[in-house]
Tab-separated table of C-alpha atoms in Angstrom:
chain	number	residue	atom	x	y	z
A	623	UNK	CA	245.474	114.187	-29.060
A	624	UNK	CA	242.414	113.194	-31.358
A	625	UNK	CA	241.489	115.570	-33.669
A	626	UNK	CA	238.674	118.449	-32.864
A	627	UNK	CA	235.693	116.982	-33.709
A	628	UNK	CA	235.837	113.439	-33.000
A	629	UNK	CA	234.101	111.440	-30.296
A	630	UNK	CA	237.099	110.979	-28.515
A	631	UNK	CA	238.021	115.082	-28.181
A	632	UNK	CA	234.636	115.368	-27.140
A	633	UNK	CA	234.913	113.301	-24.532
A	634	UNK	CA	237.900	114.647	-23.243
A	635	UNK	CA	236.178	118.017	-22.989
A	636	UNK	CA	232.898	116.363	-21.146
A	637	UNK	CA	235.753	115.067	-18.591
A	638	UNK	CA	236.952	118.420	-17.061
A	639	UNK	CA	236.381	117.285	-13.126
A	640	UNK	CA	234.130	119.906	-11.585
A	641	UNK	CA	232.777	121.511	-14.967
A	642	UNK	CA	229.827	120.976	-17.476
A	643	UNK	CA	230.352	121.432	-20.922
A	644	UNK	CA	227.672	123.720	-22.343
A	645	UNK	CA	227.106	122.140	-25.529
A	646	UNK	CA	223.897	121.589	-27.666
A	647	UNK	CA	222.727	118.638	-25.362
A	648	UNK	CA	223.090	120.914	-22.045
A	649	UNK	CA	221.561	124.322	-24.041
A	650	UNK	CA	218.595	122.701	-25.331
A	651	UNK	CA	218.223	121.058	-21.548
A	652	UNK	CA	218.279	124.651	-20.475
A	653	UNK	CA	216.195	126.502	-22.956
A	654	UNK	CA	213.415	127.502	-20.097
A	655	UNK	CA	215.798	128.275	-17.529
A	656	UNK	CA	217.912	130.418	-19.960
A	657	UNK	CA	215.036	132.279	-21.372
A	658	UNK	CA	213.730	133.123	-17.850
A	659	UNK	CA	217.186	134.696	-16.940
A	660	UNK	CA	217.032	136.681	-19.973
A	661	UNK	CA	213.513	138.321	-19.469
A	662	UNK	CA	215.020	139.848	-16.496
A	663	UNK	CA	216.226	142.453	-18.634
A	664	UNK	CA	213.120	144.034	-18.171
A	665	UNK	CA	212.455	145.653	-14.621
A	666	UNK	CA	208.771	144.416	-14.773
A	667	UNK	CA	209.971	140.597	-15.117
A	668	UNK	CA	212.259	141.097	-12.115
A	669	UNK	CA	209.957	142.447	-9.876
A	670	UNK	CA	207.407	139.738	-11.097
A	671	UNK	CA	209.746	137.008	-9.977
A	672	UNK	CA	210.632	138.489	-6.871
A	673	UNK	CA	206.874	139.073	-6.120
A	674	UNK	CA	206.002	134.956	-7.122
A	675	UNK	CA	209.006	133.116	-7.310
A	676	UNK	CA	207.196	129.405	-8.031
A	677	UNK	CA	204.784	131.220	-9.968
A	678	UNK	CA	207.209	133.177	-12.798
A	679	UNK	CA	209.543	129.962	-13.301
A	680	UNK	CA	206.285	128.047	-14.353
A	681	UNK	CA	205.506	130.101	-16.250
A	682	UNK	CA	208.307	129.783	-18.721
A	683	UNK	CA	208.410	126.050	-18.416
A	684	UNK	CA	211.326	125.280	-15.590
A	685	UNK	CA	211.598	121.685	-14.639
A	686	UNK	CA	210.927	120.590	-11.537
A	687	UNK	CA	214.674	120.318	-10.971
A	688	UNK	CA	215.173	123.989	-12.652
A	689	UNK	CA	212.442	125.063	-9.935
A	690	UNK	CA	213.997	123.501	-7.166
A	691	UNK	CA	217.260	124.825	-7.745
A	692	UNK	CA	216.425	128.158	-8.180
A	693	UNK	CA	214.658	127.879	-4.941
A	694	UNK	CA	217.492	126.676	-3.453
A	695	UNK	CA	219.657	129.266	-4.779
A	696	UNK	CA	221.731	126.302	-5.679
A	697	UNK	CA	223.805	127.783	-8.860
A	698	UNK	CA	225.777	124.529	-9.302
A	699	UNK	CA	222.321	122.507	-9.968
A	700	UNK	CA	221.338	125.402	-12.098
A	701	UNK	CA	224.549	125.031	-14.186
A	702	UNK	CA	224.286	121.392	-14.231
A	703	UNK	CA	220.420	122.171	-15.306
A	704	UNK	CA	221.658	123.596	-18.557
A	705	UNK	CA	221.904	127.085	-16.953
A	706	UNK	CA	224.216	129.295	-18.911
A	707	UNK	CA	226.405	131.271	-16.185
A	708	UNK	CA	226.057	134.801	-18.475
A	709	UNK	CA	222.189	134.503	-18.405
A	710	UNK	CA	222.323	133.121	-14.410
A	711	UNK	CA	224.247	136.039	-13.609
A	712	UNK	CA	220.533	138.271	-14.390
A	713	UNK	CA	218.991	136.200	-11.513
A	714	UNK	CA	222.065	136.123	-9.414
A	715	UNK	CA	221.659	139.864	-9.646
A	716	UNK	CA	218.156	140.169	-8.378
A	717	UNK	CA	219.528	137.103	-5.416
A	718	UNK	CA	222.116	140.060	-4.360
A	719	UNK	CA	225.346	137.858	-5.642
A	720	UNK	CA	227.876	139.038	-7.972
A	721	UNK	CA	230.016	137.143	-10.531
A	722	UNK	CA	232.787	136.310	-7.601
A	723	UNK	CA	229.852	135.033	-5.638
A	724	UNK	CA	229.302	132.730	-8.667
A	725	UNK	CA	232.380	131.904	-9.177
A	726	UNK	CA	233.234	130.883	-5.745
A	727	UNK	CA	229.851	128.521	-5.955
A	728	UNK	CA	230.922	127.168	-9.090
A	729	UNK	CA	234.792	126.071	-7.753
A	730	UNK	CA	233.169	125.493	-4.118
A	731	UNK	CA	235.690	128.384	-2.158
A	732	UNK	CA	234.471	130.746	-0.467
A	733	UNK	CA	234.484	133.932	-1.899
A	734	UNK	CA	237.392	135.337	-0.237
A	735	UNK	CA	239.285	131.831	-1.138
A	736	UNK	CA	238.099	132.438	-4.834
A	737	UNK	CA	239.733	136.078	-5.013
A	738	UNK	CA	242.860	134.889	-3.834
A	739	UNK	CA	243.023	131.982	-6.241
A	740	UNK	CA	242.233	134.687	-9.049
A	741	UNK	CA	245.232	136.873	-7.796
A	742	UNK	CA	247.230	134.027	-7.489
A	743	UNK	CA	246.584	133.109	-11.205
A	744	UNK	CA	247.510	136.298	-12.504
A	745	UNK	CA	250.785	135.591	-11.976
A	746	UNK	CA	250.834	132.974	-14.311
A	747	UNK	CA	249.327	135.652	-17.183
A	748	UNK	CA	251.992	136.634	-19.799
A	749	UNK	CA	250.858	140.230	-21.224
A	750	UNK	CA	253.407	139.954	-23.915
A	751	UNK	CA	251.903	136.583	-24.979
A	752	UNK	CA	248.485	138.276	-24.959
A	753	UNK	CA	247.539	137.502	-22.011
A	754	UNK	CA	248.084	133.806	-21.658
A	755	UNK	CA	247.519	131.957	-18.723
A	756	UNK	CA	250.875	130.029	-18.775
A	757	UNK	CA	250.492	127.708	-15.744
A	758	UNK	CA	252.753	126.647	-13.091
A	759	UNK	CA	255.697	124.540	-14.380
A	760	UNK	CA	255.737	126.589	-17.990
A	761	UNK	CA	256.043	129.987	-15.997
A	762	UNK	CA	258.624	129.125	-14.139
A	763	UNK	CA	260.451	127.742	-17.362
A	764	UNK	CA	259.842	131.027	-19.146
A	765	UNK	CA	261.027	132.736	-15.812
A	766	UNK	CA	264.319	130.739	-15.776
A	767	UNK	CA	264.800	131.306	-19.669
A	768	UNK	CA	264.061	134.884	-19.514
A	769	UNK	CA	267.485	135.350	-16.608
């Protein structure tokens, strides 16, 4: 495995199938979107938005393609958009979803498909390891070990 920081590691972690890597390149790329999300701490802002969509992403700069996905309600395009998921999940409040509706958007399931796979995982989860996700094969090798 190549160390940390090098080019190589850092392309390994830009390769995860299905997942963008929120570095510097994808935060700066979502600096509007981001800030947008977070003004919707305020009541006002949300009830601005909801009362001119178009009009309140403008105004803090979206791109076209932050617009459109937001229109859409299209969280993957946001995420790809340099959304970050923990300030999306302020405007997927005021859309009515949840953070199992995002989640099931982000891994394409269905929200009932992405509960189960989070029960499922939990039986992976080691408490005595502090909480480690242990996956499938090394589980069942600490299962074995453990007779």
């Amino acid at each position: 495995m190549p160390p940390a920081s090098s080019p190589a590691s850092r392309d390994l972690r830009r390769s995860i199938p299905g997942t963008a890597l929120f570095d510097g390149d994808l935060a700066m790329r979502g600096l509007a979107l981001n800030a947008m999300c977070f003004s919707f701490n305020d009541a006002a802002n949300r009830a601005a938005f909801v009362a001119d969509e178009d009009g309140y992403c403008r105004k803090y700069g979206l791109t076209e393609v932050q617009r459109a996905a937001v229109a859409a309600r299209d969280v993957p395009a946001m995420l790809a958009a340099g959304g970050n998921v923990y300030y999306l999940a302020k405007l997927a409040g005021i859309l009515g979803l949840n953070v199992q509706d995002l989640g099931a958007l982000q891994t394409g399931r269905s929200v009932a498909d992405f509960k189960a796979m989070l029960i499922a995982a939990r039986a992976g989860v080691d408490p005595e390891l502090g909480g480690l996700h242990l996956g499938g094969r090394l589980a069942a090798d600490c299962q074995r070990e453990s007779v």
